[in-house]
Amino acid sequence: MPELPEVETIKRSLTPYVVGGTITGVQVFNPAVIISYKAEEFSHVLKGKKVLALDRRGKYLIFTLTDGYTLSWHLGMTGRLLWLNSQERIERHTHLILNFDSHGQLRFVDVRRFGRCYLAGKGSPAYPEGLARLGLEPLSPAFTPETLKEIIRSKKRSLKSLLLDQHHIAGLGNIYSDEALFGAGIHPLRPAYALSDEEIGRLYEAIVKVLQEGIASGGTSIRDYVDGTGRKGDYQNRLSVYGRKDQPCPRCGETIKSLKISGRTSYFCPRCQK
DNA sequence: CCCATGTCCTGCCAGC
DNA sequence: TGCTGGCAGGACATGG
């Protein structure tokens, strides 16, 4: 579910509530969402820890805790992290609750249960493998037309599958990669190495633009996504191609088509995207 | 290296 | 109405 703009929005919405707060207790309803620690130990370690910082890397949220611990969270397809007060009814599919000294709670609710959290401290690697091996952060200064060219260089694979691959660029998912390719006027099946410098420049601009616009809109709420305070995003109203099969292209009026690429439905305009 | 496919899950919706 | 199949913002393993 959540791609970079959604995770960034969740981070911003939770920061005022959790950063500076101390975890007073943990309720584990589904131990399977915790990797690297047994539920009991997980609760024991977290109790009394203060949250020093909340950061995002790719689609991960990272809680930096006291005593050198970190808690990294991936929300999968449908995961939500919600800040609620302890009186609120516990909804179905709530897997984990962190209680805070402010009497608020951080609740992890995830219908499809693909989301996971990873606690690291003494002895265990600081980050889960998926997080440790993430590629460039697309809204950081390290991401430039030149570094994008490096990534693209000599790769035969389709641009769509390359953009979805978190080892190269971190944070794009199915929605924003389709929107970026549309913005750049590039067909999702084009082999990466075949791009001209000019097209790489357009792709770079388009990636940065869709991610920034996504954040500015508070993310894309098609089904499940809401931020840490339960607020929906607005970017679903600004999508050019994603989910718009058989509808007219907003640029040229041609009918938008879809294709399966790397197992994901990809939307594009056959006239605008070459 | 690259790709397609299957897997983990539950819910929803179209079509019969 | 009720059932069924297909599909959904992700990531990883596997086999070709």
Short mmCIF file of C-alpha atoms (C1' of nucleotides) in Angstrom, two decimals:
data_model
loop_
_atom_site.label_atom_id
_atom_site.label_comp_id
_atom_site.label_asym_id
_atom_site.label_seq_id
_atom_site.Cartn_x
_atom_site.Cartn_y
_atom_site.Cartn_z
CA MET A 1 0.00 0.00 0.00
CA PRO A 2 2.17 2.79 1.13
CA GLU A 3 4.88 4.09 -1.15
CA LEU A 4 7.36 6.82 -0.31
CA PRO A 5 4.88 9.74 -0.16
CA GLU A 6 2.47 7.80 2.06
CA VAL A 7 5.22 6.66 4.44
CA GLU A 8 6.62 10.19 4.57
CA THR A 9 3.15 11.53 5.38
CA ILE A 10 2.72 8.95 8.15
CA LYS A 11 6.11 9.93 9.55
CA ARG A 12 5.21 13.62 9.63
CA SER A 13 1.81 12.98 11.17
CA LEU A 14 3.21 10.77 13.95
CA THR A 15 6.31 12.78 14.82
CA PRO A 16 4.63 15.28 17.17
CA TYR A 17 3.03 12.45 19.15
CA VAL A 18 5.77 9.86 19.42
CA VAL A 19 9.10 11.69 19.35
CA GLY A 20 10.06 12.52 22.91
CA GLY A 21 7.54 10.02 24.26
CA THR A 22 8.37 7.00 26.39
CA ILE A 23 6.92 3.55 25.78
CA THR A 24 5.23 2.36 28.92
CA GLY A 25 3.99 -1.00 27.71
CA VAL A 26 3.36 -3.19 24.70
CA GLN A 27 0.42 -5.39 23.71
CA VAL A 28 1.16 -8.07 21.15
CA PHE A 29 -1.91 -9.62 19.53
CA ASN A 30 -0.08 -11.21 16.62
CA PRO A 31 3.56 -12.16 17.27
CA ALA A 32 4.13 -12.96 13.59
CA VAL A 33 4.51 -9.26 12.77
CA ILE A 34 7.64 -9.06 14.89
CA ILE A 35 10.86 -10.30 13.38
CA SER A 36 14.14 -10.77 15.22
CA TYR A 37 12.67 -10.97 18.72
CA LYS A 38 10.21 -13.17 20.55
CA ALA A 39 7.07 -11.32 21.59
CA GLU A 40 7.88 -11.44 25.27
CA GLU A 41 11.41 -10.18 24.84
CA PHE A 42 10.20 -7.54 22.39
CA SER A 43 7.82 -6.14 24.97
CA HIS A 44 10.41 -6.32 27.70
CA VAL A 45 13.02 -4.45 25.66
CA LEU A 46 10.64 -1.71 24.50
CA LYS A 47 9.20 -0.93 27.91
CA GLY A 48 10.82 2.22 29.26
CA LYS A 49 12.50 3.18 25.98
CA LYS A 50 12.13 6.74 24.80
CA VAL A 51 11.67 7.62 21.12
CA LEU A 52 14.52 9.94 20.14
CA ALA A 53 13.69 10.27 16.44
CA LEU A 54 11.37 9.05 13.71
CA ASP A 55 12.80 8.79 10.20
CA ARG A 56 11.88 7.35 6.83
CA ARG A 57 14.09 5.41 4.46
CA GLY A 58 12.43 4.18 1.26
CA LYS A 59 9.15 2.68 2.43
CA TYR A 60 10.44 2.00 5.95
CA LEU A 61 9.82 3.96 9.12
CA ILE A 62 12.66 3.94 11.65
CA PHE A 63 12.16 4.70 15.33
CA THR A 64 15.43 5.54 17.06
CA LEU A 65 15.19 4.60 20.71
CA THR A 66 17.32 5.11 23.78
CA ASP A 67 20.10 2.64 24.68
CA GLY A 68 21.04 2.12 21.04
CA TYR A 69 17.87 0.35 19.95
CA THR A 70 16.04 0.92 16.68
CA LEU A 71 12.64 -0.26 15.56
CA SER A 72 12.20 -0.46 11.78
CA TRP A 73 8.76 -0.87 10.29
CA HIS A 74 7.55 -1.87 6.84
CA LEU A 75 3.81 -1.49 6.33
CA GLY A 76 3.43 -3.98 3.49
CA MET A 77 0.30 -3.44 1.38
CA THR A 78 -2.34 -2.51 3.92
CA GLY A 79 -0.48 -1.69 7.13
CA ARG A 80 -1.45 1.38 9.16
CA LEU A 81 0.28 2.98 12.12
CA LEU A 82 -2.33 4.96 14.00
CA TRP A 83 -2.06 7.30 16.94
CA LEU A 84 -5.14 6.86 19.14
CA ASN A 85 -6.07 7.29 22.75
CA SER A 86 -6.35 4.16 24.82
CA GLN A 87 -10.13 4.36 25.15
CA GLU A 88 -10.75 3.91 21.44
CA ARG A 89 -12.21 0.56 20.44
CA ILE A 90 -9.60 -1.90 19.20
CA GLU A 91 -10.48 -2.58 15.61
CA ARG A 92 -10.16 -5.89 13.79
CA HIS A 93 -6.67 -6.70 12.46
CA THR A 94 -4.88 -4.79 15.21
CA HIS A 95 -1.63 -6.72 15.71
CA LEU A 96 0.41 -4.61 18.04
CA ILE A 97 -0.01 -1.65 20.39
CA LEU A 98 2.70 0.51 21.90
CA ASN A 99 1.46 2.47 24.90
CA PHE A 100 3.04 5.83 25.60
CA ASP A 101 3.45 7.88 28.75
CA SER A 102 1.22 10.54 27.18
CA HIS A 103 -1.64 8.00 27.44
CA GLY A 104 -1.75 7.77 23.66
CA GLN A 105 -1.15 4.56 21.77
CA LEU A 106 0.55 3.68 18.55
CA ARG A 107 -1.44 0.88 16.95
CA PHE A 108 -0.39 -1.33 14.09
CA VAL A 109 -3.41 -2.43 12.07
CA ASP A 110 -2.86 -4.53 8.95
CA VAL A 111 -5.58 -6.46 7.13
CA ARG A 112 -3.35 -8.48 4.83
CA ARG A 113 -0.57 -8.97 7.38
CA PHE A 114 2.33 -8.32 5.04
CA GLY A 115 3.69 -5.61 7.32
CA ARG A 116 6.56 -6.34 9.70
CA CYS A 117 8.57 -4.60 12.37
CA TYR A 118 12.16 -5.33 13.26
CA LEU A 119 13.72 -4.48 16.58
CA ALA A 120 17.49 -4.13 16.70
CA GLY A 121 19.74 -3.60 19.64
CA LYS A 122 22.72 -5.22 21.20
CA GLY A 123 23.97 -8.01 19.02
CA SER A 124 21.47 -7.95 16.17
CA PRO A 125 22.16 -6.12 12.89
CA ALA A 126 20.93 -2.55 13.00
CA TYR A 127 18.48 -3.02 10.14
CA PRO A 128 16.58 -5.84 8.46
CA GLU A 129 18.14 -6.98 5.20
CA GLY A 130 15.55 -5.32 3.01
CA LEU A 131 16.29 -1.97 4.62
CA ALA A 132 20.06 -2.41 4.68
CA ARG A 133 20.13 -3.06 0.95
CA LEU A 134 17.95 -0.17 -0.19
CA GLY A 135 19.10 1.91 -3.11
CA LEU A 136 19.21 5.67 -3.52
CA GLU A 137 16.80 7.90 -1.68
CA PRO A 138 15.09 9.72 -4.59
CA LEU A 139 14.46 12.99 -2.74
CA SER A 140 18.00 13.25 -1.42
CA PRO A 141 20.88 15.18 -2.99
CA ALA A 142 22.46 11.84 -3.92
CA PHE A 143 19.76 11.31 -6.52
CA THR A 144 20.66 13.29 -9.64
CA PRO A 145 20.38 12.78 -13.41
CA GLU A 146 23.94 11.46 -13.25
CA THR A 147 23.30 8.87 -10.53
CA LEU A 148 20.09 7.85 -12.29
CA LYS A 149 22.13 7.36 -15.44
CA GLU A 150 24.54 5.14 -13.49
CA ILE A 151 21.62 2.98 -12.33
CA ILE A 152 20.11 2.75 -15.80
CA ARG A 153 23.38 2.17 -17.64
CA SER A 154 23.74 -1.20 -19.33
CA LYS A 155 20.59 -2.66 -17.78
CA LYS A 156 18.47 -4.58 -20.23
CA ARG A 157 15.43 -4.83 -18.02
CA SER A 158 12.28 -2.79 -18.49
CA LEU A 159 12.12 0.59 -16.82
CA LYS A 160 8.99 -0.37 -14.93
CA SER A 161 10.65 -3.34 -13.27
CA LEU A 162 13.78 -1.30 -12.57
CA LEU A 163 11.79 1.48 -10.90
CA LEU A 164 9.99 -1.08 -8.73
CA ASP A 165 13.28 -2.62 -7.61
CA GLN A 166 14.09 -1.16 -4.18
CA HIS A 167 17.78 -2.07 -4.48
CA HIS A 168 18.29 0.71 -7.02
CA ILE A 169 15.88 3.50 -6.10
CA ALA A 170 14.06 3.26 -2.77
CA GLY A 171 10.43 4.19 -2.35
CA LEU A 172 8.72 3.96 -5.72
CA GLY A 173 5.87 1.46 -5.94
CA ASN A 174 3.29 0.62 -8.56
CA ILE A 175 1.44 3.94 -8.51
CA TYR A 176 4.29 6.45 -8.52
CA SER A 177 6.43 4.51 -11.01
CA ASP A 178 3.56 4.51 -13.52
CA GLU A 179 2.95 8.20 -12.90
CA ALA A 180 6.66 9.02 -13.27
CA LEU A 181 6.94 7.12 -16.56
CA PHE A 182 3.88 8.94 -17.85
CA GLY A 183 5.32 12.29 -16.78
CA ALA A 184 8.53 11.48 -18.63
CA GLY A 185 6.70 10.20 -21.72
CA ILE A 186 8.46 6.83 -21.57
CA HIS A 187 6.87 3.44 -22.19
CA PRO A 188 7.08 1.11 -19.16
CA LEU A 189 8.50 -1.75 -21.24
CA ARG A 190 11.39 0.26 -22.69
CA PRO A 191 14.73 -1.36 -21.84
CA ALA A 192 16.62 0.89 -19.45
CA TYR A 193 19.85 1.06 -21.48
CA ALA A 194 17.97 2.40 -24.51
CA LEU A 195 17.19 5.77 -22.90
CA SER A 196 18.87 8.87 -24.28
CA ASP A 197 20.44 11.40 -21.90
CA GLU A 198 17.52 13.68 -22.60
CA GLU A 199 15.03 10.97 -21.61
CA ILE A 200 17.00 10.19 -18.45
CA GLY A 201 16.77 13.86 -17.57
CA ARG A 202 13.00 13.81 -18.10
CA LEU A 203 12.64 10.64 -16.03
CA TYR A 204 14.68 12.18 -13.22
CA GLU A 205 12.48 15.28 -13.18
CA ALA A 206 9.30 13.21 -13.34
CA ILE A 207 10.29 10.93 -10.43
CA VAL A 208 11.11 13.88 -8.19
CA LYS A 209 7.96 15.70 -9.24
CA VAL A 210 5.47 12.89 -8.62
CA LEU A 211 7.00 12.09 -5.23
CA GLN A 212 6.98 15.72 -4.14
CA GLU A 213 3.42 16.20 -5.36
CA GLY A 214 2.40 12.98 -3.64
CA ILE A 215 3.78 14.25 -0.34
CA ALA A 216 2.23 17.69 -0.83
CA SER A 217 -1.15 15.96 -1.35
CA GLY A 218 -0.75 13.80 1.75
CA GLY A 219 -0.42 10.59 -0.28
CA THR A 220 -2.78 8.48 -2.39
CA SER A 221 -5.83 6.92 -0.72
CA ILE A 222 -7.33 4.39 -3.09
CA ARG A 223 -8.42 1.81 -0.52
CA ASP A 224 -6.81 1.60 2.86
CA TYR A 225 -4.24 4.32 3.17
CA VAL A 226 -4.58 6.93 5.91
CA ASP A 227 -1.87 8.78 7.82
CA GLY A 228 -1.06 8.38 11.51
CA THR A 229 -4.08 10.44 12.52
CA GLY A 230 -6.51 8.65 10.20
CA ARG A 231 -6.52 11.32 7.50
CA LYS A 232 -6.83 10.33 3.85
CA GLY A 233 -4.58 11.68 1.15
CA ASP A 234 -5.64 13.53 -1.96
CA TYR A 235 -3.30 12.36 -4.70
CA GLN A 236 -5.80 9.75 -5.96
CA ASN A 237 -7.60 12.73 -7.53
CA ARG A 238 -4.50 13.81 -9.39
CA LEU A 239 -3.41 10.52 -10.96
CA SER A 240 -2.83 10.69 -14.71
CA VAL A 241 -2.74 7.00 -15.62
CA TYR A 242 -2.70 4.70 -12.58
CA GLY A 243 -6.00 2.82 -12.32
CA ARG A 244 -7.40 4.66 -15.34
CA LYS A 245 -7.58 1.86 -17.90
CA ASP A 246 -9.99 2.60 -20.77
CA GLN A 247 -10.23 6.25 -19.74
CA PRO A 248 -8.85 9.09 -21.88
CA CYS A 249 -5.27 10.23 -21.41
CA PRO A 250 -5.32 13.64 -19.69
CA ARG A 251 -2.69 14.90 -22.12
CA CYS A 252 -3.76 13.60 -25.55
CA GLY A 253 -7.13 11.90 -25.11
CA GLU A 254 -5.90 8.48 -26.27
CA THR A 255 -7.33 5.53 -24.35
CA ILE A 256 -5.13 4.42 -21.44
CA LYS A 257 -3.99 0.81 -21.61
CA SER A 258 -2.69 -1.64 -19.05
CA LEU A 259 -0.12 -4.44 -19.09
CA LYS A 260 1.28 -6.91 -16.56
CA ILE A 261 4.95 -6.20 -15.92
CA SER A 262 6.84 -8.08 -13.20
CA GLY A 263 3.50 -9.34 -12.02
CA ARG A 264 2.09 -5.85 -11.47
CA THR A 265 -0.56 -4.08 -13.51
CA SER A 266 1.02 -1.11 -15.25
CA TYR A 267 -0.96 1.74 -16.76
CA PHE A 268 0.25 3.92 -19.60
CA CYS A 269 -0.78 6.04 -22.55
CA PRO A 270 0.25 4.30 -25.78
CA ARG A 271 0.48 7.63 -27.62
CA CYS A 272 2.32 9.79 -25.06
CA GLN A 273 4.72 7.09 -23.86
CA LYS A 274 7.24 5.82 -26.40
"C1'" DC B 1 21.89 -10.81 -14.45
"C1'" DC B 2 16.90 -10.80 -15.63
"C1'" DC B 3 12.32 -12.35 -15.76
"C1'" DA B 4 7.91 -14.57 -14.64
"C1'" DT B 5 5.58 -16.91 -11.24
"C1'" DG B 6 4.14 -18.31 -6.71
"C1'" DT B 7 3.66 -17.16 -1.81
"C1'" DC B 8 2.39 -14.79 2.22
"C1'" DC B 9 -2.98 -12.77 3.73
"C1'" DT B 10 -7.91 -10.78 3.77
"C1'" DG B 11 -11.53 -8.18 1.64
"C1'" DC B 12 -14.00 -6.46 -2.10
"C1'" DC B 13 -16.32 -6.43 -6.41
"C1'" DA B 14 -17.91 -7.95 -10.91
"C1'" DG B 15 -20.12 -11.47 -13.09
"C1'" DC B 16 -22.77 -15.41 -13.22
"C1'" DT C 1 -29.02 -13.22 -2.96
"C1'" DG C 2 -25.12 -16.05 -2.95
"C1'" DC C 3 -21.12 -18.01 -4.76
"C1'" DT C 4 -16.59 -17.71 -7.29
"C1'" DG C 5 -12.59 -15.91 -9.37
"C1'" DG C 6 -9.63 -12.29 -9.84
"C1'" DC C 7 -7.46 -8.52 -8.10
"C1'" DA C 8 -5.24 -5.17 -4.63
"C1'" DG C 9 -0.03 0.90 -2.78
"C1'" DG C 10 4.97 -5.14 -1.42
"C1'" DA C 11 8.84 -8.12 -1.07
"C1'" DC C 12 11.08 -12.30 -1.34
"C1'" DA C 13 12.23 -17.12 -2.96
"C1'" DT C 14 12.65 -20.09 -6.77
"C1'" DG C 15 13.44 -21.91 -11.26
"C1'" DG C 16 14.33 -21.12 -16.10
#
